[in-house]
GROMACS .gro file of C-alpha atoms in nm:
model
  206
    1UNK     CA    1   0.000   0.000   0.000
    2UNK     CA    2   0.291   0.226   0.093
    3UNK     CA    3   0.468   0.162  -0.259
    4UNK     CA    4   0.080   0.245  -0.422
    5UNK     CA    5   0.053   0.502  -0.274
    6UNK     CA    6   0.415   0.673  -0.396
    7UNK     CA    7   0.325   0.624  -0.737
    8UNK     CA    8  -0.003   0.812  -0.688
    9UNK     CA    9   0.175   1.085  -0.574
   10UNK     CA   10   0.430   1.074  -0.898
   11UNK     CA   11   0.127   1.055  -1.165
   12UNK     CA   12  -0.047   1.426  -1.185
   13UNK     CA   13   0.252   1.616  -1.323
   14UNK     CA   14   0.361   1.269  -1.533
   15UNK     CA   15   0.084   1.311  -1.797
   16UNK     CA   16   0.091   1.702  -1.796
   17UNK     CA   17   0.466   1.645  -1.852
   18UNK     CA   18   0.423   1.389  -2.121
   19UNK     CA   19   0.101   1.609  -2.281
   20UNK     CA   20   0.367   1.893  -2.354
   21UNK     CA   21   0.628   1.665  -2.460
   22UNK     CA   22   0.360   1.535  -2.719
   23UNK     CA   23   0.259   1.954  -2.850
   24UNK     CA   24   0.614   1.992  -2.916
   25UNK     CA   25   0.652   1.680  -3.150
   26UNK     CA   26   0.342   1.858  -3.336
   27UNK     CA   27   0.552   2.143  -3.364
   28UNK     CA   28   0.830   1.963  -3.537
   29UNK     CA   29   0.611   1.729  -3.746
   30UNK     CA   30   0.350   1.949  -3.838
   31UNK     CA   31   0.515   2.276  -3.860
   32UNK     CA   32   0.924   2.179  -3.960
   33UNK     CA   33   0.818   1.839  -4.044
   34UNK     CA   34   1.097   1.660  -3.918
   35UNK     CA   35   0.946   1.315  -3.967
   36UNK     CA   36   0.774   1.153  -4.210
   37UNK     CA   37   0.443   1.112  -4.304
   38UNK     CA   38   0.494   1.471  -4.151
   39UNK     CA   39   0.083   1.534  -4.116
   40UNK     CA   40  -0.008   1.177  -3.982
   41UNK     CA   41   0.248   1.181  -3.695
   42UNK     CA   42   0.140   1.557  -3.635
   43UNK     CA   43  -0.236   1.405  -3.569
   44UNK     CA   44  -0.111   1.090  -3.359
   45UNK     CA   45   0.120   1.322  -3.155
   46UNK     CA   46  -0.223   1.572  -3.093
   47UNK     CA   47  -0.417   1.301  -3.032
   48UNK     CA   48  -0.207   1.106  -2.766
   49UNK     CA   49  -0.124   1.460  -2.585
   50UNK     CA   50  -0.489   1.565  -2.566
   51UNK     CA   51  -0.544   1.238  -2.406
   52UNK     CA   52  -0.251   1.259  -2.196
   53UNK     CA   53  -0.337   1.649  -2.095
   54UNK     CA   54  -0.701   1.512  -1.996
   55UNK     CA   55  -0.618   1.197  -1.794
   56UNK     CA   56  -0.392   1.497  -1.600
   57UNK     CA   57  -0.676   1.732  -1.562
   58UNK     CA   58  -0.891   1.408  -1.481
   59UNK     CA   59  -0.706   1.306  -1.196
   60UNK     CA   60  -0.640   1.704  -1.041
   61UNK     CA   61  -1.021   1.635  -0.969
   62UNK     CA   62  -1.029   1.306  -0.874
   63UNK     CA   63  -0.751   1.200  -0.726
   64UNK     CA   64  -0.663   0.868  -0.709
   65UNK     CA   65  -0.645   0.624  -0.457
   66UNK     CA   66  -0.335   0.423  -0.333
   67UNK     CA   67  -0.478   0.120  -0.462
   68UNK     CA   68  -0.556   0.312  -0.826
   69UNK     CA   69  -0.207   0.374  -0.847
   70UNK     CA   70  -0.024   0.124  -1.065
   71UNK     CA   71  -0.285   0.065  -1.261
   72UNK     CA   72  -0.325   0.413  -1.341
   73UNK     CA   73   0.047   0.415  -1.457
   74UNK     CA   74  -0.059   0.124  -1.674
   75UNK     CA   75  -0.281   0.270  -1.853
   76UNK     CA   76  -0.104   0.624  -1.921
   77UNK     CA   77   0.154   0.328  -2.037
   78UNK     CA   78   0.015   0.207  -2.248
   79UNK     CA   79  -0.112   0.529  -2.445
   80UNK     CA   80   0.237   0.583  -2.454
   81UNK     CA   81   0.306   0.234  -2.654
   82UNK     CA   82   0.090   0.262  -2.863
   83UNK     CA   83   0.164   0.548  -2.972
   84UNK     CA   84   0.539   0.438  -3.041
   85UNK     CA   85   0.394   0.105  -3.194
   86UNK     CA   86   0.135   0.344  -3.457
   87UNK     CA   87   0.505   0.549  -3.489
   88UNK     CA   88   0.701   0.235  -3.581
   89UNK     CA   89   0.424   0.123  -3.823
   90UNK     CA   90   0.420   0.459  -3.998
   91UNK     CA   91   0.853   0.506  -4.007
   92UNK     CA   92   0.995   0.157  -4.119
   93UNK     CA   93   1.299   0.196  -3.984
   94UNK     CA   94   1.474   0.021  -3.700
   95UNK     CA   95   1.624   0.295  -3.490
   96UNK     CA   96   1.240   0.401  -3.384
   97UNK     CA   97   1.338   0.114  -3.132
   98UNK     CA   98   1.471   0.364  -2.925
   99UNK     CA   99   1.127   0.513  -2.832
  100UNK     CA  100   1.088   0.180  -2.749
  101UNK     CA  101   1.406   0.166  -2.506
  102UNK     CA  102   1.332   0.498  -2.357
  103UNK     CA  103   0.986   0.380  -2.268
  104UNK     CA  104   1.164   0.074  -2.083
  105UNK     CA  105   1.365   0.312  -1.865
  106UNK     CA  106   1.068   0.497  -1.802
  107UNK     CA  107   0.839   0.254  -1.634
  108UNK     CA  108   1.161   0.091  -1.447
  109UNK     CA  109   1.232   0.480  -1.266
  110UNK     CA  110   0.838   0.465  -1.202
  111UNK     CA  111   0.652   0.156  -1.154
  112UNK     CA  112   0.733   0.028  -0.789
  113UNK     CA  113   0.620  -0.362  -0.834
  114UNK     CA  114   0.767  -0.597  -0.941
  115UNK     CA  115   0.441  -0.784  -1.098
  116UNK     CA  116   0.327  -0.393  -1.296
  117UNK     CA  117   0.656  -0.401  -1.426
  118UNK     CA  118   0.712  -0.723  -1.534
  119UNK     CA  119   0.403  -0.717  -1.751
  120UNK     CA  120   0.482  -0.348  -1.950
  121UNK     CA  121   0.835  -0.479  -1.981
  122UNK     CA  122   0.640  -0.760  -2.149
  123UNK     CA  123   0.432  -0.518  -2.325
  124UNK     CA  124   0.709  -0.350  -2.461
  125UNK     CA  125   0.887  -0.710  -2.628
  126UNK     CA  126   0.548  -0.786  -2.785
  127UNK     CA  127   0.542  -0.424  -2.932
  128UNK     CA  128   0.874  -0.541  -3.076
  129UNK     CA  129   0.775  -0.869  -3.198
  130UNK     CA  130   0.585  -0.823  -3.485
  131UNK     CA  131   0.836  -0.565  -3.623
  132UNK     CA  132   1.130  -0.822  -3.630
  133UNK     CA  133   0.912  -1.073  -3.807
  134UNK     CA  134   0.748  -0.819  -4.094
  135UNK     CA  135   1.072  -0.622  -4.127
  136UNK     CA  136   1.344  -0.936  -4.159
  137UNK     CA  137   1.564  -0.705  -4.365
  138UNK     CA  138   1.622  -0.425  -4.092
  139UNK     CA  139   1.898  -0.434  -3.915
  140UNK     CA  140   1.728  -0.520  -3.545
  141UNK     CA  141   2.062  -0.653  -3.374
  142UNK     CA  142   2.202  -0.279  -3.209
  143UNK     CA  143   1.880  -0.192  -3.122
  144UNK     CA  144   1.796  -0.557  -2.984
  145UNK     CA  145   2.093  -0.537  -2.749
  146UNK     CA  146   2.004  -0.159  -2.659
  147UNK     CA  147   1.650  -0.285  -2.534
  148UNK     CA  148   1.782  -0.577  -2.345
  149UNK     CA  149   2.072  -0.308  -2.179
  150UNK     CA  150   1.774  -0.041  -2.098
  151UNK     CA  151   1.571  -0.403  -1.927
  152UNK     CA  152   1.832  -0.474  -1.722
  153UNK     CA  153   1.880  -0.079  -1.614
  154UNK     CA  154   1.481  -0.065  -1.541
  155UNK     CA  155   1.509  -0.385  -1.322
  156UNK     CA  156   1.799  -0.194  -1.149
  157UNK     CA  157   1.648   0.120  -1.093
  158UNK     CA  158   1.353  -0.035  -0.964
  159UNK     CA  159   1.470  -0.248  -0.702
  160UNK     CA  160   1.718   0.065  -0.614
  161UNK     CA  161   1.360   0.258  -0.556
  162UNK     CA  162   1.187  -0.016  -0.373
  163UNK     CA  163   1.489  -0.096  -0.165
  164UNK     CA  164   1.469   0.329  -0.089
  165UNK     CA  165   1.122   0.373  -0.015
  166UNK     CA  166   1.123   0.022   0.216
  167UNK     CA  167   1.441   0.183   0.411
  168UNK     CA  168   1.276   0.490   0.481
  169UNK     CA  169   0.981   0.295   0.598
  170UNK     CA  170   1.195   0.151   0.831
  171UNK     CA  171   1.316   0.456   0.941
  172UNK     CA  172   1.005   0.576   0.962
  173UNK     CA  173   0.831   0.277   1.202
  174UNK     CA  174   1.139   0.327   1.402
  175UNK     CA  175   1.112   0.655   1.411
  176UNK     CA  176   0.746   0.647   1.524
  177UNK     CA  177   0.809   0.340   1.751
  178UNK     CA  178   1.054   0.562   1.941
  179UNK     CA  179   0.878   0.898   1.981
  180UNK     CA  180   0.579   0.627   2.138
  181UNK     CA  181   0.836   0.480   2.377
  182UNK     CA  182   0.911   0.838   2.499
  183UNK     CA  183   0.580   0.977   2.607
  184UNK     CA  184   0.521   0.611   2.757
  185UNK     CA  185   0.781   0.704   2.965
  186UNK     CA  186   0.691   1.056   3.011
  187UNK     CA  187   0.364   0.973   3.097
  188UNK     CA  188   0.513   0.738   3.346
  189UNK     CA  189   0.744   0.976   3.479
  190UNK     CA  190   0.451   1.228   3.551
  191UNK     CA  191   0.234   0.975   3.699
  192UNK     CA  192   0.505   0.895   3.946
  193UNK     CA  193   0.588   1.237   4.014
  194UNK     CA  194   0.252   1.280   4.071
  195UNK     CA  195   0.229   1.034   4.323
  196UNK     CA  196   0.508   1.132   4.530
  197UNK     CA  197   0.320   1.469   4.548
  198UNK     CA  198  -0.040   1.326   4.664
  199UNK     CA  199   0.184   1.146   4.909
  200UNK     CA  200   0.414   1.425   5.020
  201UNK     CA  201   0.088   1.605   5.038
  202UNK     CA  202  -0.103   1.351   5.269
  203UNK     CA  203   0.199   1.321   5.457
  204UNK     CA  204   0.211   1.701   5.569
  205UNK     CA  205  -0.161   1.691   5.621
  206UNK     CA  206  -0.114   1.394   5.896
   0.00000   0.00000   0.00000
């Protein structure tokens, strides 16, 4: 619940962030056109970052609940994908696996179990998949090892972060654990002095 609950407090500003990032690719497609089909990535990149932008706005005013968390992440996720798999589809070339790599890093810094990120890590090889088998004549193998390197950096990162978060729970219960064992004994200190003075007190009045 603890590790839920930190990635509801990452997602607001995630799809905002991501929203923008998606206006500026409409800028360079649709205005420079830096890619081509210049005006059909221009309308996927609009599309995705309205949706992206809304799901932001959604969430400012309804926030989530810890439990909502991952598979919130999940779902912003997988607009994400497949939007890089409609971008592979429409550029047939094999260094648009890099979209695919950064998106790997990506839910490694953010998703904070181990189940979540096993299955977009998944996700991500079977938005691969049909590529290597339709494309045979791309060269796949840099970009093959670059995805496997940017796995094995997500796996790191996220057991760095859940290895963080459970330390400073730790820190935390112990924390909490000792400020209770103080006013225990504060609380038993004043009862005691308290006592001595109800004695002291019936003493002098005998």
């Amino acid at each position: 619940m603890l590790l839920d609950g930190a990635v509801v407090a990452l997602l607001p500003p995630l799809p905002l962030g991501l929203g923008a990032l998606y206006f500026f690719f409409v800028v360079l497609d649709g205005i420079f056109r830096v890619r081509s089909p210049s005006v059909l990535l221009a309308a996927l990149d609009a599309t995705v970052g309205l949706v992206l932008i809304g799901s932001h706005l959604a969430m400012r005013r309804r926030p989530l609940a810890a439990e909502q968390g991952h598979p919130a992440l999940a779902l912003i996720a997988g607009v994400v994908l497949l939007d890089i798999v409609a971008t592979m589809a429409l550029i047939p070339t094999a260094d648009q696996t890099l979209y695919l790599i950064l998106f790997a890093i990506g839910v490694g810094s953010l998703a904070l179990s181990p189940v979540w990120l096993a299955g977009l890590l998944g996700a991500c090889v079977g938005a691969l998949l049909p590529f290597l088998f339709l494309r045979p004549e791309s060269d796949w193998t840099t970009f093959s090892f670059g995805l496997g390197a940017a796995f094995v950096l997500a796996t790191t990162l996220h057991v760095v972060r859940v290895r963080t978060y459970a330390r400073m729970e730790g820190l935390r219960i112990s924390e909490s654990s000792r400020k209770t064992e103080l006013e225990i004994r504060e609380e038993a200190l004043q009862g005691a002095v308290q006592a001595a003075q109800e004695s002291e007190e019936r003493y002098q009045s005998g």
